[in-house]
PDB file of C-alpha atoms in Angstrom:
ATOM      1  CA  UNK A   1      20.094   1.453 -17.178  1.00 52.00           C
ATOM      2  CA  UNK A   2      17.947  -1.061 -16.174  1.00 56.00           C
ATOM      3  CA  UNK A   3      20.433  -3.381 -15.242  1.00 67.00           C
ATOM      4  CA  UNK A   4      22.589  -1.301 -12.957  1.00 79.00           C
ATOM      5  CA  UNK A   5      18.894  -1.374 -10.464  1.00 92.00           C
ATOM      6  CA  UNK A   6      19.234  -4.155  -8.284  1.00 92.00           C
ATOM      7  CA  UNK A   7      15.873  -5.688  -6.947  1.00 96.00           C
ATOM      8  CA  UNK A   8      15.859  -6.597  -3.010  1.00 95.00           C
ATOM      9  CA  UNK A   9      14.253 -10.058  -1.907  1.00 97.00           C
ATOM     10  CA  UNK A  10      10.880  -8.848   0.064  1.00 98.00           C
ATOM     11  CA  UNK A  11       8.932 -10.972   2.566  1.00 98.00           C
ATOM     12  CA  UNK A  12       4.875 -10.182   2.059  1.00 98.00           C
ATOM     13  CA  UNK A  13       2.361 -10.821   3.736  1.00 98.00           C
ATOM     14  CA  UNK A  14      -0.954 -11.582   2.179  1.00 99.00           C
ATOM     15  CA  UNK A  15      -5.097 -12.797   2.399  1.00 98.00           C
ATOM     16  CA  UNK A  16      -6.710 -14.703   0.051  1.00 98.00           C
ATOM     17  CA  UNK A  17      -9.726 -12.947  -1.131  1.00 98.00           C
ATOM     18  CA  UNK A  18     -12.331 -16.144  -0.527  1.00 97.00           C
ATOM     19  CA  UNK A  19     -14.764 -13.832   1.048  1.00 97.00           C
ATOM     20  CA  UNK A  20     -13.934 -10.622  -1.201  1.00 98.00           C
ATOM     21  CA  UNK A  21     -17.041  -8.588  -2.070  1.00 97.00           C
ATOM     22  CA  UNK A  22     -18.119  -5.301  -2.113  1.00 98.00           C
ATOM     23  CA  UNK A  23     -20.752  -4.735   0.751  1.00 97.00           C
ATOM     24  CA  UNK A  24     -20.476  -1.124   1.760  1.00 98.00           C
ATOM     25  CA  UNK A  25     -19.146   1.919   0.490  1.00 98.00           C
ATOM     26  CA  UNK A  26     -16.685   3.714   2.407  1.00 98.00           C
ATOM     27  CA  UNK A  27     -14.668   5.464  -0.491  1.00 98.00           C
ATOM     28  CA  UNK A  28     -15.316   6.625  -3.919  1.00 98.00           C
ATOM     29  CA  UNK A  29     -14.818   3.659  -6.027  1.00 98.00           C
ATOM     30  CA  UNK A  30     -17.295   1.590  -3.774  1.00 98.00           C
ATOM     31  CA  UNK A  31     -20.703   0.704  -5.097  1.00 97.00           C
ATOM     32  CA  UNK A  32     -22.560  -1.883  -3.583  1.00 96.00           C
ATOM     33  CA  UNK A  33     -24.921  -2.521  -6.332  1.00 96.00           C
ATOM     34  CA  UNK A  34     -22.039  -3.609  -8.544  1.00 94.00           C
ATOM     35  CA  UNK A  35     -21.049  -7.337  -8.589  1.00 94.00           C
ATOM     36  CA  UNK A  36     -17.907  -8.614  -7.768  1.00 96.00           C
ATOM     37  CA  UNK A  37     -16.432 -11.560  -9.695  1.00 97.00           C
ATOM     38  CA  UNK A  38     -15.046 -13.803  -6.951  1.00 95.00           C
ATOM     39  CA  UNK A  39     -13.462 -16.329  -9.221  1.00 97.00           C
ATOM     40  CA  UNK A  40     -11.616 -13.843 -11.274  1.00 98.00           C
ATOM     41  CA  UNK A  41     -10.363 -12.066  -8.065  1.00 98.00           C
ATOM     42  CA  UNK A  42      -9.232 -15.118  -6.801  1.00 98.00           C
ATOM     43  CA  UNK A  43      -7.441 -15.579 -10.339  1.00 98.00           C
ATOM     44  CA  UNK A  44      -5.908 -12.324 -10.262  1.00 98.00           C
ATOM     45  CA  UNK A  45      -4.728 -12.190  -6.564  1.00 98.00           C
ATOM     46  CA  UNK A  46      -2.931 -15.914  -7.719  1.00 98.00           C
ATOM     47  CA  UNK A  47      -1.224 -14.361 -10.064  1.00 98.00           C
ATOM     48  CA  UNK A  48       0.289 -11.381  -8.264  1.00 99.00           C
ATOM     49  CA  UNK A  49       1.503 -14.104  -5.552  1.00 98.00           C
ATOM     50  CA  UNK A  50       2.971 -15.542  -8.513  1.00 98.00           C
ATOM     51  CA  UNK A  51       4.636 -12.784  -9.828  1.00 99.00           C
ATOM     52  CA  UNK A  52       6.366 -12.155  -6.427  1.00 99.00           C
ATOM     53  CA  UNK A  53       7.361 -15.595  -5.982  1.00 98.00           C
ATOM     54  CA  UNK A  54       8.786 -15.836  -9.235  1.00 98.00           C
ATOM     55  CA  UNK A  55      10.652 -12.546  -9.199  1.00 98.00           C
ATOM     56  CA  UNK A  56      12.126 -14.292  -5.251  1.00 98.00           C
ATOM     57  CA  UNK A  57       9.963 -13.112  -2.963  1.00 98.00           C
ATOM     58  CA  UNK A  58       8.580 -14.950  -0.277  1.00 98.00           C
ATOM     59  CA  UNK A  59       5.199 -14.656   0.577  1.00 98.00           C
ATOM     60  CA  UNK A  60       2.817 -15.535   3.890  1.00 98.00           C
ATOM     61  CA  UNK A  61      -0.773 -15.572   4.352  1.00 98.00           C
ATOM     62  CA  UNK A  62      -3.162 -14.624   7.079  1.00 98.00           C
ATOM     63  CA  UNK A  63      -6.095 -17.001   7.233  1.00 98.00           C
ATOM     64  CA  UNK A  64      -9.443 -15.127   5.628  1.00 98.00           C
ATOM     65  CA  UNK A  65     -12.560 -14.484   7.919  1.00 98.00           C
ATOM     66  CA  UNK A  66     -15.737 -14.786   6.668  1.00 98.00           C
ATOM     67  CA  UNK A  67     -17.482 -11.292   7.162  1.00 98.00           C
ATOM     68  CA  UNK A  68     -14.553  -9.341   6.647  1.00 98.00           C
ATOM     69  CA  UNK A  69     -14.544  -8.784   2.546  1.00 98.00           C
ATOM     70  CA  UNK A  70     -12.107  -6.062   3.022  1.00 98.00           C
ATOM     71  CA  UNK A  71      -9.460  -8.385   4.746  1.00 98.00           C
ATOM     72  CA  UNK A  72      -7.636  -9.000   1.376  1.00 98.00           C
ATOM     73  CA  UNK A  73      -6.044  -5.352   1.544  1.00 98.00           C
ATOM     74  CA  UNK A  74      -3.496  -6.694   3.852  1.00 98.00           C
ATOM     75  CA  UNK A  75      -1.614  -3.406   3.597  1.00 98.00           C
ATOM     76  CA  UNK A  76      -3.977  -1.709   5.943  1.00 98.00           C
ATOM     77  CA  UNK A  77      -3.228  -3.889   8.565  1.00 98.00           C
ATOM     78  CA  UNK A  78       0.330  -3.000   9.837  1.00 98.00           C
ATOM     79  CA  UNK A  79       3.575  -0.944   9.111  1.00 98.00           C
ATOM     80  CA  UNK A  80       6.435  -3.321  10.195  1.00 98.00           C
ATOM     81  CA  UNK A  81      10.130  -1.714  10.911  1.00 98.00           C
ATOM     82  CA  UNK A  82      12.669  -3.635  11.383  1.00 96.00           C
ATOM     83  CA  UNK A  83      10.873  -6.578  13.064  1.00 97.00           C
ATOM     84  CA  UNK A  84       8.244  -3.830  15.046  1.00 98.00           C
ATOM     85  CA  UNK A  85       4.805  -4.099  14.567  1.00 98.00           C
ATOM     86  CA  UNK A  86       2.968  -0.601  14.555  1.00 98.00           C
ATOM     87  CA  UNK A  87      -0.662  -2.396  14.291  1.00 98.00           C
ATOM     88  CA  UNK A  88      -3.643  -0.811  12.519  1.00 98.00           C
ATOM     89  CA  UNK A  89      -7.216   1.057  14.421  1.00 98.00           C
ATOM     90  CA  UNK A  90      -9.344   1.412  11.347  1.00 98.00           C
ATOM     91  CA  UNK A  91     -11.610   4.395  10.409  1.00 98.00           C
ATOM     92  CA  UNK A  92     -14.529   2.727   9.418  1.00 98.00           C
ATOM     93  CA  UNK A  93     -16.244   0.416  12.102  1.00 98.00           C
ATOM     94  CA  UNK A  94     -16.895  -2.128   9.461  1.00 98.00           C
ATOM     95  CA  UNK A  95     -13.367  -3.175   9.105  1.00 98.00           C
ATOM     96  CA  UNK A  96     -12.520  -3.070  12.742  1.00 98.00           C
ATOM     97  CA  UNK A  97     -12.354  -6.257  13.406  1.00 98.00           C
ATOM     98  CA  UNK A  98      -9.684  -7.039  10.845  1.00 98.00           C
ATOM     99  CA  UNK A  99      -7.019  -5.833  12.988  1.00 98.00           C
ATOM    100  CA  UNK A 100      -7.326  -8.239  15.973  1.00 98.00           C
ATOM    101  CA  UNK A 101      -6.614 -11.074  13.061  1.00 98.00           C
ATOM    102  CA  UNK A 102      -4.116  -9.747  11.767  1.00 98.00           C
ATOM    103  CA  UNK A 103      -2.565  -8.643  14.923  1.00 98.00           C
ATOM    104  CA  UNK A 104      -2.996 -12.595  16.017  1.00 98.00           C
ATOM    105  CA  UNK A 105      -1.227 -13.846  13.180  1.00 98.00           C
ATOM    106  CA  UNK A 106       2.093 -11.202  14.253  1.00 98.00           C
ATOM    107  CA  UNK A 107       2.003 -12.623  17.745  1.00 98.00           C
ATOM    108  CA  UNK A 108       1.841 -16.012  16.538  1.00 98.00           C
ATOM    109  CA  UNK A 109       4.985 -15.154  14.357  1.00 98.00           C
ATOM    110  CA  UNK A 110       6.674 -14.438  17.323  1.00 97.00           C
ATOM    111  CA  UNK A 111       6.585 -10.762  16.677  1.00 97.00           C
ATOM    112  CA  UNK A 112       5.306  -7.697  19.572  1.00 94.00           C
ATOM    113  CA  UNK A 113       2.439  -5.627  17.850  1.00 97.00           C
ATOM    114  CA  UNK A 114       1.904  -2.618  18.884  1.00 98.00           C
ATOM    115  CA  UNK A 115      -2.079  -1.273  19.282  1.00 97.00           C
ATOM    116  CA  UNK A 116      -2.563   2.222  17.856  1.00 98.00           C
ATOM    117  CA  UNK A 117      -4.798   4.639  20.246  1.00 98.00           C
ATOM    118  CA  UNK A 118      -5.464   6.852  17.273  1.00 98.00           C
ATOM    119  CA  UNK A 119      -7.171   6.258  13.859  1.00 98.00           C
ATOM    120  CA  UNK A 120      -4.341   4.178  11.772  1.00 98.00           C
ATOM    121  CA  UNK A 121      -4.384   1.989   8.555  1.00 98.00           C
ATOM    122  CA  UNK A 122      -1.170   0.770   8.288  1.00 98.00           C
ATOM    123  CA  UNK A 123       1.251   1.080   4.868  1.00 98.00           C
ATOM    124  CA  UNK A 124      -2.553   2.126   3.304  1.00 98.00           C
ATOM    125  CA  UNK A 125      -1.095   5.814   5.016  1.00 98.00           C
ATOM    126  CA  UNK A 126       2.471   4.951   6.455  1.00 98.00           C
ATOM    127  CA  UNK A 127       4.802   4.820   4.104  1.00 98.00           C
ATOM    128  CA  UNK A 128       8.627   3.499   4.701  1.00 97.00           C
ATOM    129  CA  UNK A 129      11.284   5.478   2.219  1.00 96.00           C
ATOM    130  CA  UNK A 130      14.418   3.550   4.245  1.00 94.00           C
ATOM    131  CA  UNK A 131      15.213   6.395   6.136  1.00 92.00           C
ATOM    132  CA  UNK A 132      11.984   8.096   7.453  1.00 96.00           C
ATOM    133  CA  UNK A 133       8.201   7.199   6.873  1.00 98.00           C
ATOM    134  CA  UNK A 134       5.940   9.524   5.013  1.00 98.00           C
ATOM    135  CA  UNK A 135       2.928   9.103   6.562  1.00 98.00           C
ATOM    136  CA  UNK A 136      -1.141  10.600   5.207  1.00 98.00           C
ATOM    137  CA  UNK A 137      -3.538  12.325   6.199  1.00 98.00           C
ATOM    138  CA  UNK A 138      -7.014  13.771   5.581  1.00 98.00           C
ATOM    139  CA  UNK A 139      -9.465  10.945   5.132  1.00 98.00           C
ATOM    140  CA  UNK A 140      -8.335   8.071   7.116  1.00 98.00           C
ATOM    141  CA  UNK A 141      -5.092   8.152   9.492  1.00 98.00           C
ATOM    142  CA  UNK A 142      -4.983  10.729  11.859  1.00 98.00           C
ATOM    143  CA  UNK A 143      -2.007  13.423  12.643  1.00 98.00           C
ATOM    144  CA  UNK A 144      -2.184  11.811  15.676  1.00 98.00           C
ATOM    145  CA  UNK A 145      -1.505   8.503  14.554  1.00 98.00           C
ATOM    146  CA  UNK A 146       1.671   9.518  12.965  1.00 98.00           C
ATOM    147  CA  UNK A 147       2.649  11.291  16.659  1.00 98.00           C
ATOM    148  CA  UNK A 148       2.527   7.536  17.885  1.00 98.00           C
ATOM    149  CA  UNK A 149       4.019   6.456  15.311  1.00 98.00           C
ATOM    150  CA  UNK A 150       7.415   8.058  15.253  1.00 98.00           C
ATOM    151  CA  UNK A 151       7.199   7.865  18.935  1.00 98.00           C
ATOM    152  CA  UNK A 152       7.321   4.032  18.695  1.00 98.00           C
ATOM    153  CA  UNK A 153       9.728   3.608  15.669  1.00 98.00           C
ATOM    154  CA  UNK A 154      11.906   6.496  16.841  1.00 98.00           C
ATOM    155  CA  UNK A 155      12.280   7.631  13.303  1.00 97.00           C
ATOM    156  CA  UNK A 156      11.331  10.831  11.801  1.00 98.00           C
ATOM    157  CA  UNK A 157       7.458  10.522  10.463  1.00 98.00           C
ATOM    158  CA  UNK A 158       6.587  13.633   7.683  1.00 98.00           C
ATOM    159  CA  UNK A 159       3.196  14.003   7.753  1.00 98.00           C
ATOM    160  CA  UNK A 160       1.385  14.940   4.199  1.00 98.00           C
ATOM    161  CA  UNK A 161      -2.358  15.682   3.545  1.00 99.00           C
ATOM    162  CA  UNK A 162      -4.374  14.146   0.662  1.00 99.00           C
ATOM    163  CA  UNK A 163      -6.994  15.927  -0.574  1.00 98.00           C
ATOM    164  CA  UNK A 164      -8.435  14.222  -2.997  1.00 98.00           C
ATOM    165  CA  UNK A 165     -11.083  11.359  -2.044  1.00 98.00           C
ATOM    166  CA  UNK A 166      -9.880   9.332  -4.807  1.00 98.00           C
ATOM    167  CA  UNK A 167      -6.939   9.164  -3.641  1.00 98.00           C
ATOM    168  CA  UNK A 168      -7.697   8.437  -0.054  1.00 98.00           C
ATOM    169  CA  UNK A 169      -4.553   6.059   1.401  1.00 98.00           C
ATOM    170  CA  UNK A 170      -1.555   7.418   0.504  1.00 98.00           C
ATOM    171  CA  UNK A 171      -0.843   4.419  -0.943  1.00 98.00           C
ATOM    172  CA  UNK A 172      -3.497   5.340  -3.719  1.00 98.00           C
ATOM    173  CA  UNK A 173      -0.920   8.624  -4.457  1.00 98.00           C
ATOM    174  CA  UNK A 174       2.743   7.549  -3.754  1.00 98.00           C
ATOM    175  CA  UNK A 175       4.777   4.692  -3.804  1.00 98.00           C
ATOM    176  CA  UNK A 176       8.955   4.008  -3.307  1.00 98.00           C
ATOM    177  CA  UNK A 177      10.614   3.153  -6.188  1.00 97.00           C
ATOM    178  CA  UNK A 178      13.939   2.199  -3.909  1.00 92.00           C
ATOM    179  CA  UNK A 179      14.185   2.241  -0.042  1.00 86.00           C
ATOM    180  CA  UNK A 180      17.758   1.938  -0.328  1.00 75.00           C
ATOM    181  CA  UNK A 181      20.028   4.558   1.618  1.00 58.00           C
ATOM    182  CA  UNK A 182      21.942   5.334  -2.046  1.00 55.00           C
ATOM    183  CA  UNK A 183      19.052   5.387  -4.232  1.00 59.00           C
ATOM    184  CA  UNK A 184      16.080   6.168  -2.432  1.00 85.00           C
ATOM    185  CA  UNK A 185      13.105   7.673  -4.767  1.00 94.00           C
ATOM    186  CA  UNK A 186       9.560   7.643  -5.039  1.00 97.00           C
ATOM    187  CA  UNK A 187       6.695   8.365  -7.730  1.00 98.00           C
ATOM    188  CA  UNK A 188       3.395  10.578  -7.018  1.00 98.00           C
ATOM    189  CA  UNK A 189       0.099  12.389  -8.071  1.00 98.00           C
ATOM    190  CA  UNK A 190       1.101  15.972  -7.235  1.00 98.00           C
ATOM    191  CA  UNK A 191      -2.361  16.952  -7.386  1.00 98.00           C
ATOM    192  CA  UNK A 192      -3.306  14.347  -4.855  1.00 98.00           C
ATOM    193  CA  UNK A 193      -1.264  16.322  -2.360  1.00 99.00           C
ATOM    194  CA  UNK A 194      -2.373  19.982  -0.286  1.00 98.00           C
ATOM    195  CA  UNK A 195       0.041  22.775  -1.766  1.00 98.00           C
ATOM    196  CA  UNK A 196       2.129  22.268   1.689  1.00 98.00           C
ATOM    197  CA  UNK A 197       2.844  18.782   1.116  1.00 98.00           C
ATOM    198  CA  UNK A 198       3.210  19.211  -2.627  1.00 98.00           C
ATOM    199  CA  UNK A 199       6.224  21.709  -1.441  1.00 98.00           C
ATOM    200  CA  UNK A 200       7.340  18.951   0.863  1.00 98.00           C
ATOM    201  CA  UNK A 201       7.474  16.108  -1.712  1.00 98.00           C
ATOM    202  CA  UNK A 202       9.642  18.470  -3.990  1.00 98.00           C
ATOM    203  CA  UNK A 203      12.174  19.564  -1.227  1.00 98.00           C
ATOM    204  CA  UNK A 204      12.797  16.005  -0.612  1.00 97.00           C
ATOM    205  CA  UNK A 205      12.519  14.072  -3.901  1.00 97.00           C
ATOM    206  CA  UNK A 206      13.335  16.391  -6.398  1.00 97.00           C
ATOM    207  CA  UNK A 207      14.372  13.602  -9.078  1.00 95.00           C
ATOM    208  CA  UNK A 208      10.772  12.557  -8.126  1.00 97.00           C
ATOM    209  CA  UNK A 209       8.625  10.469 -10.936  1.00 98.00           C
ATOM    210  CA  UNK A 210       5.782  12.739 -11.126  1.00 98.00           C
ATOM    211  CA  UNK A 211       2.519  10.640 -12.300  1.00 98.00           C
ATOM    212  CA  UNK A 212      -0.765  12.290 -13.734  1.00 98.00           C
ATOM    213  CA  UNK A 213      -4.166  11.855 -13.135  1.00 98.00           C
ATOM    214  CA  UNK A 214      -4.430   9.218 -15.370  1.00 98.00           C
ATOM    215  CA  UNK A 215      -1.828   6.892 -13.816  1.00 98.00           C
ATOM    216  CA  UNK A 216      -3.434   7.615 -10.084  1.00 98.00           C
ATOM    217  CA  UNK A 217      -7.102   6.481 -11.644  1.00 98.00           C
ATOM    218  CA  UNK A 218      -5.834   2.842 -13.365  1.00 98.00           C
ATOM    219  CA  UNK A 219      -4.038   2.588 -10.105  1.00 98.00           C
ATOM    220  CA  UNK A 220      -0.369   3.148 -11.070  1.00 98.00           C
ATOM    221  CA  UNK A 221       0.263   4.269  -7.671  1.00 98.00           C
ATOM    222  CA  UNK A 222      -0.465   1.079  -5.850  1.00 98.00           C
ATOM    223  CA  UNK A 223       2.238  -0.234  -6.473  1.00 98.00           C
ATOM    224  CA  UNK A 224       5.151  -2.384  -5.239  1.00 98.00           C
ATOM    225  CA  UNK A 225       8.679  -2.369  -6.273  1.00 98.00           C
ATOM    226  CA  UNK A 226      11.719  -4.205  -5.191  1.00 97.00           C
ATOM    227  CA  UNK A 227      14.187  -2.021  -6.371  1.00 96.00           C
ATOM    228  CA  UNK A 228      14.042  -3.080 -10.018  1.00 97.00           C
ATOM    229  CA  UNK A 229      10.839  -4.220 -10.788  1.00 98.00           C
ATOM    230  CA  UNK A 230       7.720  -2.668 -10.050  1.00 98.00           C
ATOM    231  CA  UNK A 231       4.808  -4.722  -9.768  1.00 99.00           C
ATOM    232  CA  UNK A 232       1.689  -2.009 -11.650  1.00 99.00           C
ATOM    233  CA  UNK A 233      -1.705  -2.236 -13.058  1.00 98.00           C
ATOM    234  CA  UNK A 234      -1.601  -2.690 -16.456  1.00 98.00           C
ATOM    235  CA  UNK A 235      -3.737   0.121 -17.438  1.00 98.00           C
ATOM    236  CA  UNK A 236      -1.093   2.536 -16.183  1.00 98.00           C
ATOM    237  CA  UNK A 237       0.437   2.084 -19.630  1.00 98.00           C
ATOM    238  CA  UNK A 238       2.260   6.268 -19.438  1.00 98.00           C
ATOM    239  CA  UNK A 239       3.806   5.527 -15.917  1.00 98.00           C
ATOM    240  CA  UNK A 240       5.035   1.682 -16.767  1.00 98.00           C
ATOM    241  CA  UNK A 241       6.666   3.906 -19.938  1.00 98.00           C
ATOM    242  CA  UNK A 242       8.147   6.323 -17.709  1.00 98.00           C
ATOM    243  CA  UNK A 243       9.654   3.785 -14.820  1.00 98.00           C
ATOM    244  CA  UNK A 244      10.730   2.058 -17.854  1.00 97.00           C
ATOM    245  CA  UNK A 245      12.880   4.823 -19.237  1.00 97.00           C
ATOM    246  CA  UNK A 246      14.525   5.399 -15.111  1.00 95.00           C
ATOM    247  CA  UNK A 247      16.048   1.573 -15.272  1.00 95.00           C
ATOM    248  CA  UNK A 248      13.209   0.467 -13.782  1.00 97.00           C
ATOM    249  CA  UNK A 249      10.968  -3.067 -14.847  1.00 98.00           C
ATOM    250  CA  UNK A 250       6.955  -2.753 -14.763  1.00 98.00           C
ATOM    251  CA  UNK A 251       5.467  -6.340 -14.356  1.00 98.00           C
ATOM    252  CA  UNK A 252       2.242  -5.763 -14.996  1.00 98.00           C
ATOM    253  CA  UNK A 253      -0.428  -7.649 -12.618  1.00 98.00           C
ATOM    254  CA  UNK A 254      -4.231  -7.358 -13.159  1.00 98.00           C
ATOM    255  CA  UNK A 255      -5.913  -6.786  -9.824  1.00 98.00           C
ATOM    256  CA  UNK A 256      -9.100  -4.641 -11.636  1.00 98.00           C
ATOM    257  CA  UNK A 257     -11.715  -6.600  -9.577  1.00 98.00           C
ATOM    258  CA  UNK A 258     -10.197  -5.488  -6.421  1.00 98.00           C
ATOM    259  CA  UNK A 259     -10.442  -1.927  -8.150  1.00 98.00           C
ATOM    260  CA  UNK A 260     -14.037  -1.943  -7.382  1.00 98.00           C
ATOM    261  CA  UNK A 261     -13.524  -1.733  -3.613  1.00 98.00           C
ATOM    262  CA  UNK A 262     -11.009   1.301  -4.206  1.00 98.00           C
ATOM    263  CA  UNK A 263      -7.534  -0.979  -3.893  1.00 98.00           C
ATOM    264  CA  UNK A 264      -4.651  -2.478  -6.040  1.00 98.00           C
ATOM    265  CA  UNK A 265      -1.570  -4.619  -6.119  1.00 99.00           C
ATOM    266  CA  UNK A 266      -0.175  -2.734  -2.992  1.00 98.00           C
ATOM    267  CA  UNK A 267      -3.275  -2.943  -0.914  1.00 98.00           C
ATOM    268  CA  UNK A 268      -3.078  -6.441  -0.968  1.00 99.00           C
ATOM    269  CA  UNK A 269       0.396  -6.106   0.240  1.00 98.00           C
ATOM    270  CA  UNK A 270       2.130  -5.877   3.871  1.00 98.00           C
ATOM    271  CA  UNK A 271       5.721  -5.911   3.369  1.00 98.00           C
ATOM    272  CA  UNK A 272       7.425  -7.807   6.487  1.00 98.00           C
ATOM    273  CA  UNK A 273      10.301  -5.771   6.934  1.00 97.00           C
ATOM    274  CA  UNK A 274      13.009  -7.402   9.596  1.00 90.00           C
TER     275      UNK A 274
END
């Protein structure tokens, strides 16, 4: 089956994690007492630009700031729509500042960004399925947020509230398989979900990949596909089996340093989308 999925060329946008560290803790898998390896993150995060590159993909980078170890989850900072910029206003004060960077590098692309009022971090909680965005709630972007949002793309946003703090981008809980208008599907943590949104996810993807606990704590749901192959965390070993037996083709990419600051392949991953 695997060969009747046909992978999409992606444009990412990325940050090299020279200043990566762990220096606060503003979600569950964040200790500060625990050391990060900088010269195996930078290894890993080389080899997932590798892996895109070599499965077509062409890849930017924003220039890293010293001060901002966060600044690699280049996810957080934007959902871009069809060449529109919804920009990112961050929960936590510490990362703040990451957004006027990245919104510099946008303008200097020659793209309009567009400021949020409300609480927003980007594709960490907006989510585009090639027809509407699924957008999260309940620990970092606001309702509000997705209000603007749909306002600004003037597409239909669905909101859906996490309630786990594990899981606290819905990016951590969900990911599209295919944004395609014929094949469109996604994977996610059920459990991750309020009963509501649980209901929601069903109604509209009921050919759904359904992922346990297991997969959603080695970080199987950050993850990035093209249509065919779906860039995962090795240790999701069940879920690369399962995408696997849909057509689809794990690459497995090693980001577990970045694990320690509560992100994955997709956090380091804004998808340009023209």
């Amino acid at each position: 089956m695997s060969d009747s999925r046909v992978p999409r060329r992606r444009r990412f946008l990325v940050c090299e994690p020279r200043h990566f560290a762990v220096q606060y803790a503003i979600n569950p898998w964040m200790h500060p007492d625990v050391r990060v390896d900088v010269d195996l993150a930078q290894e890993q995060w080389q080899k997932l630009i590798a892996a895109y590159r070599a499965h077509g993909h062409t890849v930017d980078s924003v220039e890293p700031v010293a001060g901002l170890p966060d600044m690699v989850f280049a996810a957080n900072s934007a959902l871009v729509v069809g060449g529109r910029v919804f920009g990112s206003l961050f929960h936590a004060p510490e990362r703040r500042p990451e957004s006027v960077h990245y919104e510099t590098w946008f303008k200097t692309a020659g793209y309009e960004v567009h400021r949020p009022e409300s609480v927003c971090e980007g594709e960490g909680d907006l989510v585009w399925t090639g027809r509407y965005v699924l957008a999260g709630t309940g620990f970092r972007t606001t309702r509000e947020a997705h209000r603007e949002a749909q306002e600004f793309f003037g597409h239909p946003v669905i909101s859906l509230t996490l309630v786990d703090p594990y899981f606290y981008h819905l990016d951590t809980a969900l990911f599209v398989l295919d944004d395609s208008a014929g094949g469109n599907n996604i994977v996610y943590y059920p459990e991750a979900f309020s009963p509501g949104s649980r209901e929601v996810l069903k109604r509209l993807y009921p050919d759904a990949v359904l992922a346990t606990r297991d997969d959603a704590m080695a970080f199987g749901l950050n993850s990035v596909s093209d249509g065919r192959h779906v860039f995962i965390a090795p240790r999701a070993e069940a879920l690369a089996a399962r995408l696997d037996d849909h057509g689809y083709v794990p690459v497995p990419v090693d980001l577990s340093e970045f694990h320690k600051a509560g992100g994955g392949v997709k956090c380091c991953t804004q998808e340009i989308r023209s």
